[in-house]
PDB file of C-alpha atoms in Angstrom:
ATOM      1  CA  MET A   1     -20.419  23.849   7.505  1.00  0.00           C
ATOM      2  CA  ASN A   2     -21.399  21.491   5.109  1.00  0.00           C
ATOM      3  CA  GLN A   3     -21.813  17.691   5.712  1.00  0.00           C
ATOM      4  CA  TYR A   4     -22.666  14.452   4.139  1.00  0.00           C
ATOM      5  CA  ALA A   5     -22.785  11.510   6.059  1.00  0.00           C
ATOM      6  CA  ARG A   6     -23.389   7.713   5.536  1.00  0.00           C
ATOM      7  CA  HIS A   7     -25.096   5.220   7.814  1.00  0.00           C
ATOM      8  CA  GLU A   8     -24.663   1.884   8.924  1.00  0.00           C
ATOM      9  CA  ARG A   9     -25.482  -0.152  11.968  1.00  0.00           C
ATOM     10  CA  PRO A  10     -22.932  -2.336  13.566  1.00  0.00           C
ATOM     11  CA  ASP A  11     -23.476  -5.840  14.201  1.00  0.00           C
ATOM     12  CA  PHE A  12     -20.720  -6.742  16.370  1.00  0.00           C
ATOM     13  CA  THR A  13     -19.400  -5.839  20.394  1.00  0.00           C
ATOM     14  CA  PRO A  14     -16.040  -4.093  19.891  1.00  0.00           C
ATOM     15  CA  ALA A  15     -12.738  -4.523  22.193  1.00  0.00           C
ATOM     16  CA  LEU A  16     -11.856  -0.803  20.882  1.00  0.00           C
ATOM     17  CA  ARG A  17     -13.239   2.383  20.009  1.00  0.00           C
ATOM     18  CA  LEU A  18     -11.405   4.395  17.522  1.00  0.00           C
ATOM     19  CA  ALA A  19     -11.967   8.071  17.181  1.00  0.00           C
ATOM     20  CA  LEU A  20     -10.878   8.926  13.634  1.00  0.00           C
ATOM     21  CA  GLU A  21     -10.670  12.651  12.199  1.00  0.00           C
ATOM     22  CA  CYS A  22      -8.641  14.225   9.508  1.00  0.00           C
ATOM     23  CA  HIS A  23      -8.202  17.940   8.438  1.00  0.00           C
ATOM     24  CA  PHE A  24      -7.270  19.810   5.295  1.00  0.00           C
ATOM     25  CA  GLN A  25      -6.848  23.712   5.077  1.00  0.00           C
ATOM     26  CA  PHE A  26      -6.254  25.087   1.652  1.00  0.00           C
ATOM     27  CA  GLU A  27      -5.673  28.780   0.192  1.00  0.00           C
ATOM     28  CA  LEU A  28      -7.104  29.107  -3.160  1.00  0.00           C
ATOM     29  CA  PRO A  29      -6.618  31.742  -5.658  1.00  0.00           C
ATOM     30  CA  SER A  30      -9.506  30.913  -7.636  1.00  0.00           C
ATOM     31  CA  PRO A  31     -12.659  28.244  -7.621  1.00  0.00           C
ATOM     32  CA  THR A  32     -11.047  24.966  -7.881  1.00  0.00           C
ATOM     33  CA  PRO A  33     -12.653  21.664  -8.648  1.00  0.00           C
ATOM     34  CA  MET A  34     -11.677  18.837  -6.107  1.00  0.00           C
ATOM     35  CA  ILE A  35     -12.240  14.980  -5.295  1.00  0.00           C
ATOM     36  CA  ALA A  36     -11.858  13.959  -1.880  1.00  0.00           C
ATOM     37  CA  ARG A  37     -11.513  10.246  -1.006  1.00  0.00           C
ATOM     38  CA  LEU A  38     -11.559  10.570   2.957  1.00  0.00           C
ATOM     39  CA  TRP A  39     -14.484   8.351   3.750  1.00  0.00           C
ATOM     40  CA  THR A  40     -13.737   5.040   5.876  1.00  0.00           C
ATOM     41  CA  HIS A  41     -13.873   1.997   3.047  1.00  0.00           C
ATOM     42  CA  GLN A  42     -17.086   0.050   2.402  1.00  0.00           C
ATOM     43  CA  SER A  43     -15.399  -2.884   3.725  1.00  0.00           C
ATOM     44  CA  ARG A  44     -15.791  -1.561   7.304  1.00  0.00           C
ATOM     45  CA  LEU A  45     -18.965   0.154   6.728  1.00  0.00           C
ATOM     46  CA  SER A  46     -20.655  -2.114   9.421  1.00  0.00           C
ATOM     47  CA  ASP A  47     -17.868  -1.079  12.072  1.00  0.00           C
ATOM     48  CA  LEU A  48     -19.134   2.532  12.158  1.00  0.00           C
ATOM     49  CA  GLU A  49     -20.151   3.432  15.505  1.00  0.00           C
ATOM     50  CA  THR A  50     -21.396   6.893  14.192  1.00  0.00           C
ATOM     51  CA  PRO A  51     -21.810   8.054  10.601  1.00  0.00           C
ATOM     52  CA  ASP A  52     -18.488   9.136   9.186  1.00  0.00           C
ATOM     53  CA  GLN A  53     -19.232  13.144   8.313  1.00  0.00           C
ATOM     54  CA  LEU A  54     -17.692  15.033   5.374  1.00  0.00           C
ATOM     55  CA  ARG A  55     -17.906  18.713   5.969  1.00  0.00           C
ATOM     56  CA  THR A  56     -16.480  21.517   4.053  1.00  0.00           C
ATOM     57  CA  ASP A  57     -16.124  25.274   5.152  1.00  0.00           C
ATOM     58  CA  PRO A  58     -17.581  27.563   3.660  1.00  0.00           C
ATOM     59  CA  PRO A  59     -20.439  25.077   2.590  1.00  0.00           C
ATOM     60  CA  VAL A  60     -20.264  23.621  -0.843  1.00  0.00           C
ATOM     61  CA  PRO A  61     -22.508  21.066  -2.588  1.00  0.00           C
ATOM     62  CA  LEU A  62     -20.973  17.601  -2.609  1.00  0.00           C
ATOM     63  CA  GLN A  63     -21.408  14.730  -5.137  1.00  0.00           C
ATOM     64  CA  ALA A  64     -20.819  11.225  -3.949  1.00  0.00           C
ATOM     65  CA  PHE A  65     -19.445   8.408  -6.311  1.00  0.00           C
ATOM     66  CA  HIS A  66     -17.751   5.371  -6.432  1.00  0.00           C
ATOM     67  CA  ASP A  67     -14.044   5.115  -8.379  1.00  0.00           C
ATOM     68  CA  GLU A  68     -12.736   2.674 -10.351  1.00  0.00           C
ATOM     69  CA  PHE A  69     -11.052   0.889  -7.459  1.00  0.00           C
ATOM     70  CA  GLY A  70     -14.446   0.814  -5.518  1.00  0.00           C
ATOM     71  CA  ASN A  71     -13.260   3.735  -3.149  1.00  0.00           C
ATOM     72  CA  PHE A  72     -16.104   6.017  -2.101  1.00  0.00           C
ATOM     73  CA  CYS A  73     -15.379   9.717  -3.111  1.00  0.00           C
ATOM     74  CA  SER A  74     -16.754  13.323  -3.171  1.00  0.00           C
ATOM     75  CA  ARG A  75     -16.788  15.809  -6.060  1.00  0.00           C
ATOM     76  CA  LEU A  76     -16.827  19.587  -5.350  1.00  0.00           C
ATOM     77  CA  VAL A  77     -15.972  22.814  -6.178  1.00  0.00           C
ATOM     78  CA  ALA A  78     -13.762  24.800  -3.551  1.00  0.00           C
ATOM     79  CA  PRO A  79     -14.202  28.617  -3.364  1.00  0.00           C
ATOM     80  CA  ALA A  80     -11.524  31.057  -3.885  1.00  0.00           C
ATOM     81  CA  GLY A  81      -9.908  32.022  -0.644  1.00  0.00           C
ATOM     82  CA  CYS A  82      -9.616  29.980   2.747  1.00  0.00           C
ATOM     83  CA  PHE A  83     -11.339  26.398   2.566  1.00  0.00           C
ATOM     84  CA  GLY A  84     -11.389  23.588   4.780  1.00  0.00           C
ATOM     85  CA  ILE A  85     -12.615  20.033   4.217  1.00  0.00           C
ATOM     86  CA  GLU A  86     -12.488  17.646   7.261  1.00  0.00           C
ATOM     87  CA  ILE A  87     -14.297  14.140   8.175  1.00  0.00           C
ATOM     88  CA  ALA A  88     -14.420  12.395  11.573  1.00  0.00           C
ATOM     89  CA  ALA A  89     -15.717   9.054  12.687  1.00  0.00           C
ATOM     90  CA  VAL A  90     -16.079   6.472  15.458  1.00  0.00           C
ATOM     91  CA  VAL A  91     -15.145   3.015  14.093  1.00  0.00           C
ATOM     92  CA  ARG A  92     -15.582  -0.163  16.173  1.00  0.00           C
ATOM     93  CA  ASP A  93     -12.661  -2.330  15.932  1.00  0.00           C
ATOM     94  CA  SER A  94     -11.667  -5.988  17.285  1.00  0.00           C
ATOM     95  CA  GLY A  95      -8.615  -4.694  18.917  1.00  0.00           C
ATOM     96  CA  GLN A  96      -6.830  -7.889  17.498  1.00  0.00           C
ATOM     97  CA  PRO A  97      -3.555  -7.449  15.410  1.00  0.00           C
ATOM     98  CA  ASP A  98      -3.385  -7.879  11.708  1.00  0.00           C
ATOM     99  CA  PRO A  99      -4.001 -11.520  10.978  1.00  0.00           C
ATOM    100  CA  PRO A 100      -0.799 -13.847  10.882  1.00  0.00           C
ATOM    101  CA  HIS A 101       0.234 -15.323   7.300  1.00  0.00           C
ATOM    102  CA  PRO A 102      -0.288 -18.718   6.848  1.00  0.00           C
ATOM    103  CA  ASP A 103       2.007 -20.533   4.054  1.00  0.00           C
ATOM    104  CA  TYR A 104      -0.010 -19.038   1.014  1.00  0.00           C
ATOM    105  CA  ALA A 105       0.812 -20.227  -2.378  1.00  0.00           C
ATOM    106  CA  GLY A 106       1.370 -17.967  -5.213  1.00  0.00           C
ATOM    107  CA  THR A 107      -0.749 -18.200  -8.495  1.00  0.00           C
ATOM    108  CA  PRO A 108       0.927 -18.754 -11.853  1.00  0.00           C
ATOM    109  CA  VAL A 109       0.071 -15.964 -14.215  1.00  0.00           C
ATOM    110  CA  GLU A 110      -1.990 -17.765 -16.477  1.00  0.00           C
ATOM    111  CA  ASP A 111      -4.412 -18.948 -13.523  1.00  0.00           C
ATOM    112  CA  LEU A 112      -4.793 -15.724 -11.993  1.00  0.00           C
ATOM    113  CA  PRO A 113      -8.314 -13.767 -12.087  1.00  0.00           C
ATOM    114  CA  GLU A 114      -8.512 -11.308 -15.118  1.00  0.00           C
ATOM    115  CA  THR A 115      -9.277  -8.641 -12.407  1.00  0.00           C
ATOM    116  CA  VAL A 116      -6.393  -8.936 -10.822  1.00  0.00           C
ATOM    117  CA  LEU A 117      -3.970  -8.934 -13.862  1.00  0.00           C
ATOM    118  CA  GLY A 118      -3.794  -5.041 -13.886  1.00  0.00           C
ATOM    119  CA  TYR A 119      -1.878  -5.276 -10.525  1.00  0.00           C
ATOM    120  CA  LEU A 120       0.867  -6.898 -12.322  1.00  0.00           C
ATOM    121  CA  LEU A 121       1.733  -3.933 -14.458  1.00  0.00           C
ATOM    122  CA  GLY A 122       3.715  -0.854 -13.778  1.00  0.00           C
ATOM    123  CA  SER A 123       1.824   2.206 -12.606  1.00  0.00           C
ATOM    124  CA  ARG A 124       3.035   5.847 -11.880  1.00  0.00           C
ATOM    125  CA  TYR A 125       5.270   5.500  -8.931  1.00  0.00           C
ATOM    126  CA  CYS A 126       5.850   1.431  -9.426  1.00  0.00           C
ATOM    127  CA  ASP A 127       8.131   1.553 -12.298  1.00  0.00           C
ATOM    128  CA  THR A 128       8.746  -2.594 -12.431  1.00  0.00           C
ATOM    129  CA  ASP A 129      10.821  -1.813 -15.900  1.00  0.00           C
ATOM    130  CA  LEU A 130      13.356  -0.269 -13.939  1.00  0.00           C
ATOM    131  CA  MET A 131      13.106  -2.673 -10.926  1.00  0.00           C
ATOM    132  CA  ALA A 132      12.801  -5.940 -12.765  1.00  0.00           C
ATOM    133  CA  PRO A 133      16.679  -7.103 -13.429  1.00  0.00           C
ATOM    134  CA  ILE A 134      16.926  -6.067  -9.736  1.00  0.00           C
ATOM    135  CA  ALA A 135      13.922  -8.323  -8.641  1.00  0.00           C
ATOM    136  CA  TRP A 136      14.928 -11.250 -10.595  1.00  0.00           C
ATOM    137  CA  SER A 137      18.624 -11.128  -9.488  1.00  0.00           C
ATOM    138  CA  ARG A 138      17.590 -10.937  -5.820  1.00  0.00           C
ATOM    139  CA  PHE A 139      14.504 -13.104  -5.517  1.00  0.00           C
ATOM    140  CA  GLY A 140      14.083 -15.001  -8.895  1.00  0.00           C
ATOM    141  CA  THR A 141      15.466 -18.254  -7.913  1.00  0.00           C
ATOM    142  CA  ARG A 142      14.133 -18.250  -4.320  1.00  0.00           C
ATOM    143  CA  ARG A 143      11.110 -18.683  -2.384  1.00  0.00           C
ATOM    144  CA  SER A 144       7.772 -18.287  -3.957  1.00  0.00           C
ATOM    145  CA  GLY A 145       4.214 -17.224  -2.316  1.00  0.00           C
ATOM    146  CA  GLN A 146       3.768 -15.741   0.994  1.00  0.00           C
ATOM    147  CA  ALA A 147       7.522 -16.330   1.617  1.00  0.00           C
ATOM    148  CA  LEU A 148       8.520 -14.489  -1.187  1.00  0.00           C
ATOM    149  CA  VAL A 149       6.418 -11.667  -0.187  1.00  0.00           C
ATOM    150  CA  GLN A 150       7.669 -11.821   2.915  1.00  0.00           C
ATOM    151  CA  GLU A 151      11.319 -11.724   2.068  1.00  0.00           C
ATOM    152  CA  ILE A 152      10.616  -8.811  -0.126  1.00  0.00           C
ATOM    153  CA  CYS A 153       9.083  -6.742   2.863  1.00  0.00           C
ATOM    154  CA  ASP A 154      12.127  -7.746   4.863  1.00  0.00           C
ATOM    155  CA  TYR A 155      14.298  -6.412   2.101  1.00  0.00           C
ATOM    156  CA  VAL A 156      12.610  -3.267   1.570  1.00  0.00           C
ATOM    157  CA  GLN A 157      12.430  -2.320   5.801  1.00  0.00           C
ATOM    158  CA  ALA A 158      16.353  -2.926   5.443  1.00  0.00           C
ATOM    159  CA  GLN A 159      16.583  -0.867   2.221  1.00  0.00           C
ATOM    160  CA  ILE A 160      14.815   2.042   3.084  1.00  0.00           C
ATOM    161  CA  ARG A 161      15.363   4.380   6.122  1.00  0.00           C
ATOM    162  CA  PHE A 162      12.485   5.953   7.468  1.00  0.00           C
ATOM    163  CA  ASP A 163      12.742   9.823   7.428  1.00  0.00           C
ATOM    164  CA  TYR A 164       9.584  11.897   7.481  1.00  0.00           C
ATOM    165  CA  VAL A 165      11.567  15.306   6.680  1.00  0.00           C
ATOM    166  CA  GLN A 166      12.799  13.698   3.344  1.00  0.00           C
ATOM    167  CA  ALA A 167       9.333  12.693   2.120  1.00  0.00           C
ATOM    168  CA  ARG A 168       8.970  13.509  -1.239  1.00  0.00           C
ATOM    169  CA  ALA A 169       5.497  13.529  -3.327  1.00  0.00           C
ATOM    170  CA  THR A 170       7.142  12.400  -6.680  1.00  0.00           C
ATOM    171  CA  ARG A 171       9.607   9.855  -5.352  1.00  0.00           C
ATOM    172  CA  THR A 172       9.251   6.479  -7.409  1.00  0.00           C
ATOM    173  CA  ALA A 173      10.180   3.122  -6.222  1.00  0.00           C
ATOM    174  CA  SER A 174      13.229   2.803  -7.972  1.00  0.00           C
ATOM    175  CA  GLN A 175      13.962   6.265  -6.495  1.00  0.00           C
ATOM    176  CA  ALA A 176      13.560   5.085  -2.898  1.00  0.00           C
ATOM    177  CA  HIS A 177      15.558   1.844  -3.702  1.00  0.00           C
ATOM    178  CA  ALA A 178      18.689   3.934  -5.047  1.00  0.00           C
ATOM    179  CA  GLU A 179      18.164   6.706  -2.155  1.00  0.00           C
ATOM    180  CA  GLY A 180      17.669   4.346   0.764  1.00  0.00           C
ATOM    181  CA  VAL A 181      15.136   6.571   2.450  1.00  0.00           C
ATOM    182  CA  GLY A 182      11.427   7.437   2.345  1.00  0.00           C
ATOM    183  CA  VAL A 183       8.205   7.032   4.252  1.00  0.00           C
ATOM    184  CA  CYS A 184       5.464   4.906   4.605  1.00  0.00           C
ATOM    185  CA  ARG A 185       4.335   5.365   1.005  1.00  0.00           C
ATOM    186  CA  ASP A 186       7.718   4.366  -0.378  1.00  0.00           C
ATOM    187  CA  TYR A 187       7.966   1.224   1.202  1.00  0.00           C
ATOM    188  CA  ALA A 188       4.563   0.315  -0.162  1.00  0.00           C
ATOM    189  CA  HIS A 189       5.745   1.488  -3.495  1.00  0.00           C
ATOM    190  CA  LEU A 190       9.095  -0.744  -3.409  1.00  0.00           C
ATOM    191  CA  ALA A 191       7.255  -3.670  -1.921  1.00  0.00           C
ATOM    192  CA  ILE A 192       4.472  -3.505  -4.434  1.00  0.00           C
ATOM    193  CA  THR A 193       7.020  -2.831  -7.462  1.00  0.00           C
ATOM    194  CA  LEU A 194       9.518  -5.849  -6.683  1.00  0.00           C
ATOM    195  CA  CYS A 195       6.201  -7.999  -6.054  1.00  0.00           C
ATOM    196  CA  ARG A 196       4.589  -7.105  -9.430  1.00  0.00           C
ATOM    197  CA  CYS A 197       8.408  -8.007 -11.147  1.00  0.00           C
ATOM    198  CA  MET A 198       7.969 -11.611  -9.521  1.00  0.00           C
ATOM    199  CA  ASN A 199       4.723 -11.865 -10.887  1.00  0.00           C
ATOM    200  CA  VAL A 200       2.554 -11.412  -7.603  1.00  0.00           C
ATOM    201  CA  PRO A 201      -0.388  -8.907  -8.075  1.00  0.00           C
ATOM    202  CA  ALA A 202       0.124  -6.015  -5.490  1.00  0.00           C
ATOM    203  CA  ARG A 203      -1.949  -3.084  -4.572  1.00  0.00           C
ATOM    204  CA  TYR A 204      -1.792  -0.020  -2.620  1.00  0.00           C
ATOM    205  CA  CYS A 205      -3.590   0.586   0.579  1.00  0.00           C
ATOM    206  CA  THR A 206      -3.807   4.116   2.532  1.00  0.00           C
ATOM    207  CA  GLY A 207      -5.871   4.788   5.875  1.00  0.00           C
ATOM    208  CA  TYR A 208      -5.519   4.964   9.379  1.00  0.00           C
ATOM    209  CA  LEU A 209      -3.233   3.314  11.912  1.00  0.00           C
ATOM    210  CA  THR A 210      -2.827   3.839  15.394  1.00  0.00           C
ATOM    211  CA  GLU A 211       0.237   3.632  17.466  1.00  0.00           C
ATOM    212  CA  ILE A 212      -1.521   0.906  19.962  1.00  0.00           C
ATOM    213  CA  GLY A 213       1.644  -1.356  20.876  1.00  0.00           C
ATOM    214  CA  SER A 214       4.048   0.578  18.599  1.00  0.00           C
ATOM    215  CA  PRO A 215       7.531   1.252  20.144  1.00  0.00           C
ATOM    216  CA  THR A 216       8.451   3.767  18.107  1.00  0.00           C
ATOM    217  CA  PRO A 217       5.483   6.235  16.769  1.00  0.00           C
ATOM    218  CA  GLU A 218       5.787   8.428  14.693  1.00  0.00           C
ATOM    219  CA  ALA A 219       5.722  12.264  15.602  1.00  0.00           C
ATOM    220  CA  PRO A 220       3.865  14.102  13.272  1.00  0.00           C
ATOM    221  CA  GLY A 221       0.095  12.489  12.595  1.00  0.00           C
ATOM    222  CA  ASP A 222      -0.337  11.092   8.842  1.00  0.00           C
ATOM    223  CA  PHE A 223      -2.244   8.624   6.717  1.00  0.00           C
ATOM    224  CA  ALA A 224      -0.462   5.280   6.617  1.00  0.00           C
ATOM    225  CA  ALA A 225       0.175   3.205   3.813  1.00  0.00           C
ATOM    226  CA  TRP A 226       0.322  -0.752   3.338  1.00  0.00           C
ATOM    227  CA  ILE A 227      -0.207  -3.190   0.717  1.00  0.00           C
ATOM    228  CA  GLU A 228      -2.062  -6.173  -0.613  1.00  0.00           C
ATOM    229  CA  VAL A 229      -1.136  -9.110  -2.205  1.00  0.00           C
ATOM    230  CA  TRP A 230      -2.900 -11.862  -4.264  1.00  0.00           C
ATOM    231  CA  LEU A 231      -1.847 -15.281  -2.544  1.00  0.00           C
ATOM    232  CA  GLU A 232      -3.866 -18.443  -2.877  1.00  0.00           C
ATOM    233  CA  GLY A 233      -7.154 -16.860  -4.091  1.00  0.00           C
ATOM    234  CA  GLY A 234      -7.472 -13.604  -2.277  1.00  0.00           C
ATOM    235  CA  TRP A 235      -6.111 -10.326  -1.103  1.00  0.00           C
ATOM    236  CA  ARG A 236      -3.338 -10.490   1.936  1.00  0.00           C
ATOM    237  CA  LEU A 237      -2.272  -7.614   3.703  1.00  0.00           C
ATOM    238  CA  PHE A 238       1.312  -6.931   4.422  1.00  0.00           C
ATOM    239  CA  ASP A 239       3.048  -3.836   5.864  1.00  0.00           C
ATOM    240  CA  PRO A 240       6.453  -3.485   4.633  1.00  0.00           C
ATOM    241  CA  ARG A 241       7.033  -0.370   6.711  1.00  0.00           C
ATOM    242  CA  ASN A 242       6.555  -1.673  10.245  1.00  0.00           C
ATOM    243  CA  ASN A 243       6.843  -5.517   8.978  1.00  0.00           C
ATOM    244  CA  VAL A 244       5.261  -6.459  12.234  1.00  0.00           C
ATOM    245  CA  PRO A 245       1.094  -6.966  12.883  1.00  0.00           C
ATOM    246  CA  ARG A 246      -0.476  -3.888  14.164  1.00  0.00           C
ATOM    247  CA  ILE A 247      -3.602  -2.840  16.182  1.00  0.00           C
ATOM    248  CA  GLY A 248      -6.270  -0.482  14.921  1.00  0.00           C
ATOM    249  CA  ARG A 249      -5.715  -0.475  11.092  1.00  0.00           C
ATOM    250  CA  VAL A 250      -8.656   1.319   9.121  1.00  0.00           C
ATOM    251  CA  LEU A 251      -8.671   1.010   5.611  1.00  0.00           C
ATOM    252  CA  VAL A 252      -9.654   4.360   3.413  1.00  0.00           C
ATOM    253  CA  ALA A 253      -8.908   3.516  -0.151  1.00  0.00           C
ATOM    254  CA  ARG A 254      -7.073   1.016  -2.681  1.00  0.00           C
ATOM    255  CA  GLY A 255      -5.429   1.591  -6.102  1.00  0.00           C
ATOM    256  CA  ARG A 256      -2.672   0.396  -8.070  1.00  0.00           C
ATOM    257  CA  ASP A 257      -0.309   3.176  -6.107  1.00  0.00           C
ATOM    258  CA  ALA A 258      -0.573   6.531  -4.213  1.00  0.00           C
ATOM    259  CA  ALA A 259      -1.604   8.436  -7.364  1.00  0.00           C
ATOM    260  CA  ASP A 260      -4.959   6.656  -7.443  1.00  0.00           C
ATOM    261  CA  VAL A 261      -5.691   7.313  -4.093  1.00  0.00           C
ATOM    262  CA  ALA A 262      -4.911  10.827  -3.283  1.00  0.00           C
ATOM    263  CA  MET A 263      -7.119  11.780  -0.376  1.00  0.00           C
ATOM    264  CA  ILE A 264      -7.368  15.368  -1.909  1.00  0.00           C
ATOM    265  CA  HIS A 265      -7.056  15.715  -5.528  1.00  0.00           C
ATOM    266  CA  SER A 266      -6.753  19.408  -6.679  1.00  0.00           C
ATOM    267  CA  PHE A 267      -7.675  20.510 -10.156  1.00  0.00           C
ATOM    268  CA  GLY A 268      -5.991  23.718  -9.830  1.00  0.00           C
ATOM    269  CA  LEU A 269      -3.278  25.793  -7.990  1.00  0.00           C
ATOM    270  CA  HIS A 270      -3.652  25.527  -4.194  1.00  0.00           C
ATOM    271  CA  ARG A 271      -1.613  26.035  -1.094  1.00  0.00           C
ATOM    272  CA  LEU A 272      -2.139  23.723   1.939  1.00  0.00           C
ATOM    273  CA  THR A 273      -2.317  25.596   5.068  1.00  0.00           C
ATOM    274  CA  ASN A 274      -2.990  22.982   7.545  1.00  0.00           C
ATOM    275  CA  PHE A 275      -3.263  19.292   7.914  1.00  0.00           C
ATOM    276  CA  ARG A 276      -4.038  16.740  10.576  1.00  0.00           C
ATOM    277  CA  VAL A 277      -4.847  13.192  11.057  1.00  0.00           C
ATOM    278  CA  ARG A 278      -5.709  11.572  14.026  1.00  0.00           C
ATOM    279  CA  ALA A 279      -6.578   7.862  14.772  1.00  0.00           C
ATOM    280  CA  GLU A 280      -6.689   7.339  19.048  1.00  0.00           C
ATOM    281  CA  PRO A 281      -8.707   4.782  21.056  1.00  0.00           C
ATOM    282  CA  LEU A 282     -11.617   6.125  22.930  1.00  0.00           C
ATOM    283  CA  ALA A 283     -11.989   5.152  26.727  1.00  0.00           C
TER     284      ALA A 283
END
């Protein structure tokens, strides 16, 4: 096994200790370059109780770097045959639900910082050109700021029926809207797209989410997706899939949409033979 770890000392007493783990197993016909985005996001680095350790089997050299969105990544070349990659960590958490949303105001486009303007544009899964007429007809003469974003999240949750069996990696926001079915990434893509259409910068987030306090836990273990929108000078968290505050959310990566935050990006043919994710409180 090969491993690479980061070290950071926690500086607070947590209410929760969360065990995080994910594992990928591949069959590869030939040596294949990969990028892994599996590390706990740097915004949670001080919460690590133990280093998050990335391991590969068989061992391969790992090259760490930050991508254009600030996500911590690793480059590697996986050998032909059976190849595994996994990461595990213990994260300290406040145990509090997601923060509530005050009545944040929106920001006119002309006053937005240049660094967030890109999150108003269409992207791979967020086809704003197709969704703009729908967005403006439904939300164009109504609320703004936090109230608008919440109304969009309410609409998305009502529009899409969660069905893990019908997950599709190529589904765009407009397709999710038309089909009325999807998984958390589809909820996020549709909400992001509608926000961008209404001139609210929005970005895609992925990471771990525990089932603490959830009345309807999902059977398959997987990563969760949510969004952040720019309101009143900062990025604010919204979760159109759950649409209620949740406990035990740990960010891994951010980007324009899911294309920017693939957990494993393979530059060649591969077959995924095993995948598991765990996010559970420790006693």
